[in-house]
Amino acid sequence: MNVSDTAGHNIGFVGTRFAGTDGVSLEAAKWAKVLWEYKHVSYWYGGKMDTDPDITSLVPHAYFGHPDIQWINRRIFGTTTRDPEVTRRIFALAEYLKHTLYEFTRRFNIEVMIVQNALCIPMNVPLGVAITMFIAETGFPTIAHHHDFYWERDRFSVNGINDILSMAFPPTLPSIQHVTINLPGQADLSHRKGQSSILVPNVLDFEDPPIADDYPDSFKEDIGLSPEDIVILQPTRVVPRKGIEHAISLVNSLNNPKYKLVITHESGDEGDEYMHALQEMAERQNVDLRFVADRVGEERGTDREGRKIYTLGDCYAAADFISYPSLYEGFGNALIEAFYFKKPVLVNRYSIFVTDIEPKGFKVVTMDGYLTKDVVTQVRNLMEDEAYRQEVVEHNFELGKRFFSYSVLKRKLRALVTNFTGMDDL
């Protein structure tokens, strides 16, 4: 398929979900924003959407949470074989979804398709198969943006679909340009699939830093704290891989009743057992732990009870220190956000931090899987020495601007779009 060489192209974002504040949705929105600056118009295809209906194809079966998709998932993971009926349903749904992709690209005259994570992690197997068949049949110019690969997740290691994973997660087709978000992912894709990729890190708009106002000033009071309290913010979901037990141990070790641990997100779709375990741990260690997801939204406003709702940015603004003791991350958006909002941060040295972020020279307190007295001392020194803390956060902000800003994304997207259009559109 030849892409026209007029400035401004129709870009089709394809994925299982473009809604809420998950990392894939947020990064896709950033890509669309950069593309729009150069007159490229973005259209959206997915199963759960909060995009403008006028530029969206909503296909419920594209969502990984659809009951039919969940039925398949329960029968293909945790086993090494699959029933013929499962195979039939996978390919029947894939055929249906493939036709919806044809309709989407025709309806909006899509010229380049950007697949967001749907060709690397098998949350919706029929969708991955459908996209693969569509590209194979059309040779459609496709950018496959891979955030997480199935081989990185234990939950997918035992499965009855290795043949399908080899075919479609991701596929090896000549019209696909692969994009990875970290160096290990880039190396794994090359090793496992023989495919090269362009490395595009997750970014924030460091050239347009947040403008401080007084809206977050009431955050502490609204969650039951006093203005003198010191907020250790854990800006993540409540899931085991976030290592939140280390944040509880940190607050306990600081041994100051003014330190409070505040968690911004809910448990999500992984259950509440971990949250209950954290609550019990905090009680045993006499740590003031607060879950405030009901006060955090995508936009400022009020809830049905008239209570003030804060954005995640407001939470950062109100925080004094950021806790990020994750055991594993695909990249580490919250860490880049800490740099962006000029907050000091504790990081567990997860693998992507070690390979992609730490070598850049950021000044953070680090731990290697466990909390030590030295780590606690470093945190305490940062919190008690205002001049040193300011020096650290300013240093990190400038490095963030250099390595993880929109200008970096613009350079990367220029190469990707030019590859398909033959023009330097960006």
CSV table of C-alpha atoms in Angstrom, one decimal:
chain,number,residue,atom,x,y,z
A,1,MET,CA,0.0,0.0,0.0
A,2,ASN,CA,1.4,3.4,-0.9
A,3,VAL,CA,1.0,6.3,1.4
A,4,SER,CA,0.3,9.6,-0.2
A,5,ASP,CA,3.0,12.1,0.0
A,6,THR,CA,0.9,15.1,1.0
A,7,ALA,CA,1.6,16.7,4.4
A,8,GLY,CA,-0.7,15.5,7.1
A,9,HIS,CA,-1.7,11.9,7.2
A,10,ASN,CA,-4.5,9.9,8.8
A,11,ILE,CA,-3.1,7.8,11.6
A,12,GLY,CA,-5.1,4.8,13.0
A,13,PHE,CA,-4.4,3.9,16.7
A,14,VAL,CA,-5.4,0.3,17.3
A,15,GLY,CA,-5.5,-1.4,20.7
A,16,THR,CA,-7.7,-3.2,23.2
A,17,ARG,CA,-8.3,-0.1,25.3
A,18,PHE,CA,-7.8,3.6,25.1
A,19,ALA,CA,-9.4,4.8,28.3
A,20,GLY,CA,-8.3,5.8,31.8
A,21,THR,CA,-4.7,6.3,33.0
A,22,ASP,CA,-3.0,3.0,32.2
A,23,GLY,CA,0.5,3.5,30.7
A,24,VAL,CA,-0.5,2.3,27.2
A,25,SER,CA,-3.4,4.8,26.9
A,26,LEU,CA,-1.3,7.7,28.3
A,27,GLU,CA,1.6,7.1,25.9
A,28,ALA,CA,-0.7,6.7,22.9
A,29,ALA,CA,-2.3,10.1,23.8
A,30,LYS,CA,1.2,11.6,23.9
A,31,TRP,CA,2.0,10.2,20.4
A,32,ALA,CA,-1.2,11.5,19.1
A,33,LYS,CA,-0.5,15.0,20.5
A,34,VAL,CA,2.9,15.1,18.9
A,35,LEU,CA,1.5,13.9,15.6
A,36,TRP,CA,-1.3,16.5,15.7
A,37,GLU,CA,1.3,19.3,16.0
A,38,TYR,CA,2.4,18.3,12.5
A,39,LYS,CA,-1.1,18.0,11.0
A,40,HIS,CA,-1.4,14.2,11.3
A,41,VAL,CA,-4.9,13.3,12.3
A,42,SER,CA,-5.4,10.4,14.7
A,43,TYR,CA,-8.3,8.0,14.7
A,44,TRP,CA,-9.0,5.3,17.3
A,45,TYR,CA,-10.0,1.7,17.3
A,46,GLY,CA,-10.5,-0.4,20.4
A,47,GLY,CA,-12.9,-2.2,22.8
A,48,LYS,CA,-13.0,0.3,25.7
A,49,MET,CA,-12.7,4.0,24.7
A,50,ASP,CA,-13.0,7.5,26.1
A,51,THR,CA,-11.9,9.1,22.8
A,52,ASP,CA,-14.1,11.3,20.7
A,53,PRO,CA,-16.9,9.1,19.2
A,54,ASP,CA,-16.6,11.0,15.9
A,55,ILE,CA,-13.0,9.7,15.4
A,56,THR,CA,-13.5,6.3,17.1
A,57,SER,CA,-14.5,2.8,16.1
A,58,LEU,CA,-15.7,1.1,19.2
A,59,VAL,CA,-15.7,-2.7,18.9
A,60,PRO,CA,-16.6,-4.3,22.2
A,61,HIS,CA,-14.9,-7.6,21.3
A,62,ALA,CA,-11.6,-5.8,21.0
A,63,TYR,CA,-11.6,-5.2,24.8
A,64,PHE,CA,-9.7,-7.9,26.8
A,65,GLY,CA,-12.4,-7.7,29.5
A,66,HIS,CA,-15.2,-8.8,27.2
A,67,PRO,CA,-16.9,-12.0,28.5
A,68,ASP,CA,-16.1,-13.9,25.3
A,69,ILE,CA,-12.4,-13.0,25.5
A,70,GLN,CA,-12.3,-13.9,29.2
A,71,TRP,CA,-13.9,-17.2,28.3
A,72,ILE,CA,-11.0,-17.9,26.0
A,73,ASN,CA,-8.3,-16.7,28.4
A,74,ARG,CA,-9.5,-19.0,31.1
A,75,ARG,CA,-9.0,-22.0,28.8
A,76,ILE,CA,-5.6,-21.1,27.2
A,77,PHE,CA,-3.4,-20.1,30.2
A,78,GLY,CA,-2.2,-22.5,32.9
A,79,THR,CA,-2.5,-25.4,30.5
A,80,THR,CA,-0.3,-26.7,27.7
A,81,THR,CA,-3.1,-27.8,25.3
A,82,ARG,CA,-6.5,-26.4,24.2
A,83,ASP,CA,-9.8,-27.8,23.3
A,84,PRO,CA,-10.8,-27.6,19.6
A,85,GLU,CA,-13.8,-25.4,20.5
A,86,VAL,CA,-11.4,-22.8,21.9
A,87,THR,CA,-9.4,-22.8,18.7
A,88,ARG,CA,-12.7,-22.4,16.7
A,89,ARG,CA,-13.8,-19.5,18.8
A,90,ILE,CA,-10.4,-17.8,18.6
A,91,PHE,CA,-10.3,-17.8,14.8
A,92,ALA,CA,-14.0,-17.1,14.5
A,93,LEU,CA,-13.6,-13.9,16.6
A,94,ALA,CA,-10.4,-13.1,14.8
A,95,GLU,CA,-12.2,-13.2,11.4
A,96,TYR,CA,-14.9,-10.9,12.8
A,97,LEU,CA,-12.4,-8.5,14.2
A,98,LYS,CA,-10.3,-8.5,11.0
A,99,HIS,CA,-13.4,-7.3,9.1
A,100,THR,CA,-13.9,-4.5,11.6
A,101,LEU,CA,-10.3,-3.4,11.0
A,102,TYR,CA,-11.0,-3.3,7.2
A,103,GLU,CA,-14.1,-1.1,8.1
A,104,PHE,CA,-12.0,1.2,10.4
A,105,THR,CA,-9.3,1.8,7.8
A,106,ARG,CA,-11.8,2.5,5.0
A,107,ARG,CA,-14.1,4.7,7.1
A,108,PHE,CA,-11.3,7.0,8.2
A,109,ASN,CA,-9.0,6.6,5.2
A,110,ILE,CA,-6.2,5.4,7.5
A,111,GLU,CA,-2.8,5.6,5.9
A,112,VAL,CA,-0.5,4.4,8.8
A,113,MET,CA,-1.7,2.1,11.6
A,114,ILE,CA,-0.1,2.3,15.1
A,115,VAL,CA,-0.8,-0.8,17.1
A,116,GLN,CA,-0.5,-0.2,20.8
A,117,ASN,CA,0.5,-3.3,22.8
A,118,ALA,CA,-2.0,-5.6,21.1
A,119,LEU,CA,0.7,-7.5,19.2
A,120,CYS,CA,3.0,-8.3,22.1
A,121,ILE,CA,0.9,-9.2,25.1
A,122,PRO,CA,-1.9,-11.8,24.7
A,123,MET,CA,-4.6,-10.1,26.7
A,124,ASN,CA,-6.9,-10.5,23.7
A,125,VAL,CA,-5.7,-13.3,21.5
A,126,PRO,CA,-8.3,-13.0,18.7
A,127,LEU,CA,-7.5,-9.3,18.3
A,128,GLY,CA,-3.8,-10.1,17.9
A,129,VAL,CA,-4.6,-12.7,15.3
A,130,ALA,CA,-7.0,-10.4,13.5
A,131,ILE,CA,-4.4,-7.6,13.3
A,132,THR,CA,-1.8,-10.0,12.1
A,133,MET,CA,-4.1,-11.4,9.3
A,134,PHE,CA,-5.1,-7.9,8.3
A,135,ILE,CA,-1.5,-6.8,7.9
A,136,ALA,CA,-0.6,-10.0,6.1
A,137,GLU,CA,-3.5,-9.5,3.6
A,138,THR,CA,-3.0,-5.8,3.0
A,139,GLY,CA,0.7,-5.1,3.6
A,140,PHE,CA,-0.6,-2.2,5.6
A,141,PRO,CA,2.1,0.3,6.8
A,142,THR,CA,2.1,-0.5,10.6
A,143,ILE,CA,4.0,0.8,13.6
A,144,ALA,CA,3.8,-1.9,16.3
A,145,HIS,CA,4.4,-0.1,19.7
A,146,HIS,CA,5.4,-2.8,22.2
A,147,HIS,CA,5.1,-1.9,25.9
A,148,ASP,CA,5.1,-5.5,27.4
A,149,PHE,CA,6.0,-8.8,25.9
A,150,TYR,CA,4.3,-12.0,26.9
A,151,TRP,CA,7.6,-13.7,27.8
A,152,GLU,CA,8.1,-11.0,30.5
A,153,ARG,CA,5.0,-12.1,32.4
A,154,ASP,CA,4.8,-15.3,34.5
A,155,ARG,CA,1.0,-15.5,34.0
A,156,PHE,CA,1.6,-16.3,30.3
A,157,SER,CA,4.5,-18.7,30.7
A,158,VAL,CA,2.3,-21.9,30.8
A,159,ASN,CA,-0.1,-21.7,27.9
A,160,GLY,CA,-1.9,-23.8,25.2
A,161,ILE,CA,-1.3,-21.3,22.4
A,162,ASN,CA,2.4,-21.3,21.6
A,163,ASP,CA,1.6,-21.7,17.9
A,164,ILE,CA,-0.5,-18.5,18.0
A,165,LEU,CA,2.0,-16.6,20.1
A,166,SER,CA,4.7,-17.5,17.5
A,167,MET,CA,2.5,-16.3,14.7
A,168,ALA,CA,1.1,-13.1,16.1
A,169,PHE,CA,2.8,-11.8,19.3
A,170,PRO,CA,4.4,-10.1,17.5
A,171,PRO,CA,4.2,-11.2,13.9
A,172,THR,CA,7.2,-10.9,11.5
A,173,LEU,CA,5.8,-9.1,8.5
A,174,PRO,CA,7.7,-6.8,6.1
A,175,SER,CA,5.3,-3.8,6.5
A,176,ILE,CA,5.6,-3.7,10.3
A,177,GLN,CA,8.1,-1.3,12.0
A,178,HIS,CA,8.6,-2.5,15.6
A,179,VAL,CA,9.0,-0.1,18.4
A,180,THR,CA,10.2,-1.1,21.9
A,181,ILE,CA,10.3,1.1,25.0
A,182,ASN,CA,13.4,-0.3,26.7
A,183,LEU,CA,16.8,-1.9,25.9
A,184,PRO,CA,16.0,-5.4,27.2
A,185,GLY,CA,12.8,-5.5,25.2
A,186,GLN,CA,14.7,-4.4,22.1
A,187,ALA,CA,17.3,-7.2,22.7
A,188,ASP,CA,14.7,-9.8,23.4
A,189,LEU,CA,12.7,-9.0,20.3
A,190,SER,CA,15.8,-9.4,18.2
A,191,HIS,CA,16.9,-12.6,19.9
A,192,ARG,CA,13.5,-14.3,19.9
A,193,LYS,CA,12.0,-13.0,16.6
A,194,GLY,CA,15.0,-11.8,14.6
A,195,GLN,CA,13.3,-8.4,14.4
A,196,SER,CA,15.0,-5.0,14.7
A,197,SER,CA,13.2,-2.2,16.5
A,198,ILE,CA,13.4,1.5,17.1
A,199,LEU,CA,13.8,2.4,20.8
A,200,VAL,CA,11.3,5.0,21.9
A,201,PRO,CA,11.2,5.7,25.7
A,202,ASN,CA,8.1,6.8,27.5
A,203,VAL,CA,8.2,10.6,27.8
A,204,LEU,CA,6.7,13.7,29.5
A,205,ASP,CA,6.5,17.3,28.3
A,206,PHE,CA,9.5,18.6,30.2
A,207,GLU,CA,9.6,21.6,27.8
A,208,ASP,CA,6.2,22.7,29.3
A,209,PRO,CA,6.6,22.1,33.1
A,210,PRO,CA,3.6,22.2,35.4
A,211,ILE,CA,2.4,25.6,36.6
A,212,ALA,CA,2.0,25.7,40.3
A,213,ASP,CA,-1.3,26.9,41.7
A,214,ASP,CA,-3.1,26.7,45.1
A,215,TYR,CA,-5.5,23.9,44.2
A,216,PRO,CA,-3.4,21.1,45.8
A,217,ASP,CA,-2.9,23.1,49.0
A,218,SER,CA,-6.0,21.4,50.5
A,219,PHE,CA,-5.0,17.9,49.6
A,220,LYS,CA,-3.5,17.0,53.0
A,221,GLU,CA,-6.4,18.3,54.9
A,222,ASP,CA,-8.9,16.6,52.6
A,223,ILE,CA,-7.3,13.2,53.3
A,224,GLY,CA,-7.2,13.8,57.0
A,225,LEU,CA,-3.7,15.0,57.5
A,226,SER,CA,-2.3,18.2,59.0
A,227,PRO,CA,-0.3,20.8,57.0
A,228,GLU,CA,2.8,19.7,59.0
A,229,ASP,CA,2.6,16.1,58.0
A,230,ILE,CA,5.1,14.8,55.5
A,231,VAL,CA,3.6,12.9,52.6
A,232,ILE,CA,5.5,9.9,51.2
A,233,LEU,CA,3.6,9.3,48.0
A,234,GLN,CA,3.3,5.9,46.3
A,235,PRO,CA,1.8,6.9,42.9
A,236,THR,CA,1.0,3.4,41.7
A,237,ARG,CA,-1.6,0.7,41.6
A,238,VAL,CA,-1.8,-1.6,44.6
A,239,VAL,CA,-0.3,-4.8,43.1
A,240,PRO,CA,2.5,-7.0,44.4
A,241,ARG,CA,5.1,-6.1,41.8
A,242,LYS,CA,5.0,-2.5,43.1
A,243,GLY,CA,6.8,-3.6,46.3
A,244,ILE,CA,4.7,-1.3,48.5
A,245,GLU,CA,5.8,-3.3,51.6
A,246,HIS,CA,9.2,-1.6,51.2
A,247,ALA,CA,7.5,1.8,51.4
A,248,ILE,CA,5.8,0.8,54.7
A,249,SER,CA,9.2,-0.4,56.1
A,250,LEU,CA,10.7,2.9,55.0
A,251,VAL,CA,8.1,5.0,56.9
A,252,ASN,CA,8.5,2.8,59.9
A,253,SER,CA,12.3,3.1,59.9
A,254,LEU,CA,12.1,6.9,59.6
A,255,ASN,CA,10.5,6.7,63.1
A,256,ASN,CA,8.8,10.1,62.9
A,257,PRO,CA,5.0,10.3,63.4
A,258,LYS,CA,4.8,13.1,60.8
A,259,TYR,CA,5.6,10.8,58.0
A,260,LYS,CA,2.5,9.4,56.3
A,261,LEU,CA,2.3,6.9,53.4
A,262,VAL,CA,-0.3,7.8,50.8
A,263,ILE,CA,-1.2,5.5,47.9
A,264,THR,CA,-3.0,7.1,44.9
A,265,HIS,CA,-4.4,4.1,42.9
A,266,GLU,CA,-6.7,1.1,43.4
A,267,SER,CA,-5.9,-2.6,43.2
A,268,GLY,CA,-7.3,-2.8,39.7
A,269,ASP,CA,-8.2,-6.2,38.3
A,270,GLU,CA,-5.8,-8.3,40.4
A,271,GLY,CA,-7.9,-8.5,43.6
A,272,ASP,CA,-7.6,-6.9,47.0
A,273,GLU,CA,-5.6,-9.5,48.9
A,274,TYR,CA,-2.4,-7.6,48.6
A,275,MET,CA,-4.1,-4.4,49.8
A,276,HIS,CA,-5.4,-6.2,52.9
A,277,ALA,CA,-1.9,-7.6,53.6
A,278,LEU,CA,-0.4,-4.1,53.4
A,279,GLN,CA,-3.0,-2.7,55.8
A,280,GLU,CA,-2.2,-5.5,58.3
A,281,MET,CA,1.6,-4.8,57.9
A,282,ALA,CA,1.1,-1.1,58.4
A,283,GLU,CA,-0.9,-1.7,61.5
A,284,ARG,CA,1.8,-4.0,62.9
A,285,GLN,CA,4.5,-1.4,62.2
A,286,ASN,CA,2.4,1.6,63.4
A,287,VAL,CA,2.6,3.3,60.0
A,288,ASP,CA,-0.2,5.7,58.9
A,289,LEU,CA,-1.2,4.3,55.6
A,290,ARG,CA,-3.9,6.0,53.5
A,291,PHE,CA,-5.5,4.8,50.2
A,292,VAL,CA,-6.9,7.9,48.4
A,293,ALA,CA,-7.9,6.5,45.0
A,294,ASP,CA,-11.5,7.8,45.7
A,295,ARG,CA,-10.1,11.3,45.8
A,296,VAL,CA,-8.0,11.1,42.6
A,297,GLY,CA,-9.4,11.5,39.1
A,298,GLU,CA,-8.4,12.3,35.6
A,299,GLU,CA,-9.7,15.9,36.0
A,300,ARG,CA,-10.2,18.3,38.8
A,301,GLY,CA,-13.7,18.6,40.1
A,302,THR,CA,-16.0,17.2,42.8
A,303,ASP,CA,-17.6,13.8,43.4
A,304,ARG,CA,-21.2,13.1,44.1
A,305,GLU,CA,-20.7,13.9,47.7
A,306,GLY,CA,-19.3,17.3,46.8
A,307,ARG,CA,-15.8,16.3,47.8
A,308,LYS,CA,-12.8,17.8,46.0
A,309,ILE,CA,-11.2,15.6,43.4
A,310,TYR,CA,-7.5,15.9,42.6
A,311,THR,CA,-5.5,14.9,39.6
A,312,LEU,CA,-2.4,12.7,39.9
A,313,GLY,CA,-0.3,15.9,39.2
A,314,ASP,CA,-2.0,17.5,42.2
A,315,CYS,CA,-0.9,14.5,44.4
A,316,TYR,CA,2.7,15.0,43.2
A,317,ALA,CA,2.5,18.7,44.0
A,318,ALA,CA,1.3,18.0,47.5
A,319,ALA,CA,3.8,15.2,48.1
A,320,ASP,CA,7.2,15.6,49.9
A,321,PHE,CA,8.8,12.4,48.7
A,322,ILE,CA,8.1,9.7,46.2
A,323,SER,CA,8.3,6.0,46.9
A,324,TYR,CA,8.9,3.7,43.9
A,325,PRO,CA,10.2,0.4,45.2
A,326,SER,CA,8.9,-1.7,42.3
A,327,LEU,CA,10.2,-5.2,41.7
A,328,TYR,CA,9.5,-5.0,38.0
A,329,GLU,CA,8.4,-2.3,35.5
A,330,GLY,CA,8.1,-2.2,31.8
A,331,PHE,CA,9.6,1.3,31.9
A,332,GLY,CA,8.7,3.4,35.0
A,333,ASN,CA,6.4,6.2,34.3
A,334,ALA,CA,6.0,7.2,37.9
A,335,LEU,CA,9.8,7.7,38.2
A,336,ILE,CA,9.8,10.0,35.2
A,337,GLU,CA,6.8,11.8,36.7
A,338,ALA,CA,8.8,12.3,40.0
A,339,PHE,CA,11.6,14.0,38.0
A,340,TYR,CA,9.0,16.1,36.1
A,341,PHE,CA,7.3,17.3,39.3
A,342,LYS,CA,10.6,17.9,40.9
A,343,LYS,CA,10.3,15.5,43.8
A,344,PRO,CA,13.0,13.4,45.4
A,345,VAL,CA,12.5,9.7,45.0
A,346,LEU,CA,13.4,6.2,46.3
A,347,VAL,CA,13.8,3.5,43.6
A,348,ASN,CA,14.3,-0.2,43.9
A,349,ARG,CA,16.8,-1.0,41.2
A,350,TYR,CA,14.4,-2.9,38.9
A,351,SER,CA,16.0,-4.1,35.7
A,352,ILE,CA,14.8,-1.4,33.3
A,353,PHE,CA,16.0,1.3,35.7
A,354,VAL,CA,19.4,-0.3,35.7
A,355,THR,CA,19.7,-0.5,31.9
A,356,ASP,CA,17.8,2.5,30.6
A,357,ILE,CA,17.5,5.2,33.3
A,358,GLU,CA,20.3,4.9,35.9
A,359,PRO,CA,23.2,5.3,33.4
A,360,LYS,CA,21.8,8.7,32.5
A,361,GLY,CA,23.0,10.1,35.9
A,362,PHE,CA,19.8,10.8,37.8
A,363,LYS,CA,20.2,11.4,41.5
A,364,VAL,CA,17.9,9.1,43.4
A,365,VAL,CA,18.0,7.0,46.6
A,366,THR,CA,18.4,3.4,45.4
A,367,MET,CA,17.8,0.1,47.1
A,368,ASP,CA,18.7,-3.4,45.8
A,369,GLY,CA,15.7,-5.4,46.8
A,370,TYR,CA,15.8,-4.7,50.5
A,371,LEU,CA,15.8,-1.6,52.8
A,372,THR,CA,19.1,-0.8,54.6
A,373,LYS,CA,20.0,1.7,57.3
A,374,ASP,CA,22.0,3.6,54.7
A,375,VAL,CA,19.0,3.9,52.5
A,376,VAL,CA,16.9,5.3,55.3
A,377,THR,CA,19.6,7.7,56.2
A,378,GLN,CA,19.8,9.0,52.6
A,379,VAL,CA,16.0,9.6,52.6
A,380,ARG,CA,16.2,11.4,56.0
A,381,ASN,CA,19.1,13.6,54.8
A,382,LEU,CA,17.2,14.5,51.6
A,383,MET,CA,14.1,15.5,53.6
A,384,GLU,CA,16.0,17.5,56.2
A,385,ASP,CA,18.4,19.4,53.9
A,386,GLU,CA,16.2,21.7,51.7
A,387,ALA,CA,19.1,23.1,49.7
A,388,TYR,CA,20.4,19.7,48.8
A,389,ARG,CA,16.9,18.5,48.0
A,390,GLN,CA,16.4,21.4,45.6
A,391,GLU,CA,19.8,20.7,43.9
A,392,VAL,CA,18.8,17.1,43.4
A,393,VAL,CA,15.4,17.7,41.9
A,394,GLU,CA,16.6,20.4,39.6
A,395,HIS,CA,19.4,18.2,38.4
A,396,ASN,CA,16.9,15.4,37.7
A,397,PHE,CA,14.5,17.7,35.9
A,398,GLU,CA,17.2,18.9,33.5
A,399,LEU,CA,18.2,15.3,32.7
A,400,GLY,CA,14.6,14.4,32.2
A,401,LYS,CA,14.3,17.2,29.6
A,402,ARG,CA,17.4,15.8,27.9
A,403,PHE,CA,16.4,12.2,27.7
A,404,PHE,CA,12.7,11.8,28.2
A,405,SER,CA,11.0,14.8,26.8
A,406,TYR,CA,8.6,15.4,23.9
A,407,SER,CA,11.5,16.6,21.8
A,408,VAL,CA,12.9,13.1,22.0
A,409,LEU,CA,9.6,11.6,20.9
A,410,LYS,CA,9.4,14.0,18.0
A,411,ARG,CA,12.8,12.9,16.7
A,412,LYS,CA,11.8,9.3,17.0
A,413,LEU,CA,8.4,9.7,15.3
A,414,ARG,CA,10.0,11.7,12.5
A,415,ALA,CA,12.0,8.6,11.6
A,416,LEU,CA,9.0,6.3,11.9
A,417,VAL,CA,6.6,8.4,9.8
A,418,THR,CA,9.3,9.2,7.2
A,419,ASN,CA,9.9,5.5,6.8
A,420,PHE,CA,6.3,5.1,5.5
A,421,THR,CA,5.6,8.4,3.9
A,422,GLY,CA,8.9,9.1,2.2
A,423,MET,CA,8.7,12.6,3.5
A,424,ASP,CA,10.2,14.4,6.5
A,425,ASP,CA,6.7,15.2,7.9
A,426,LEU,CA,7.7,15.9,11.4
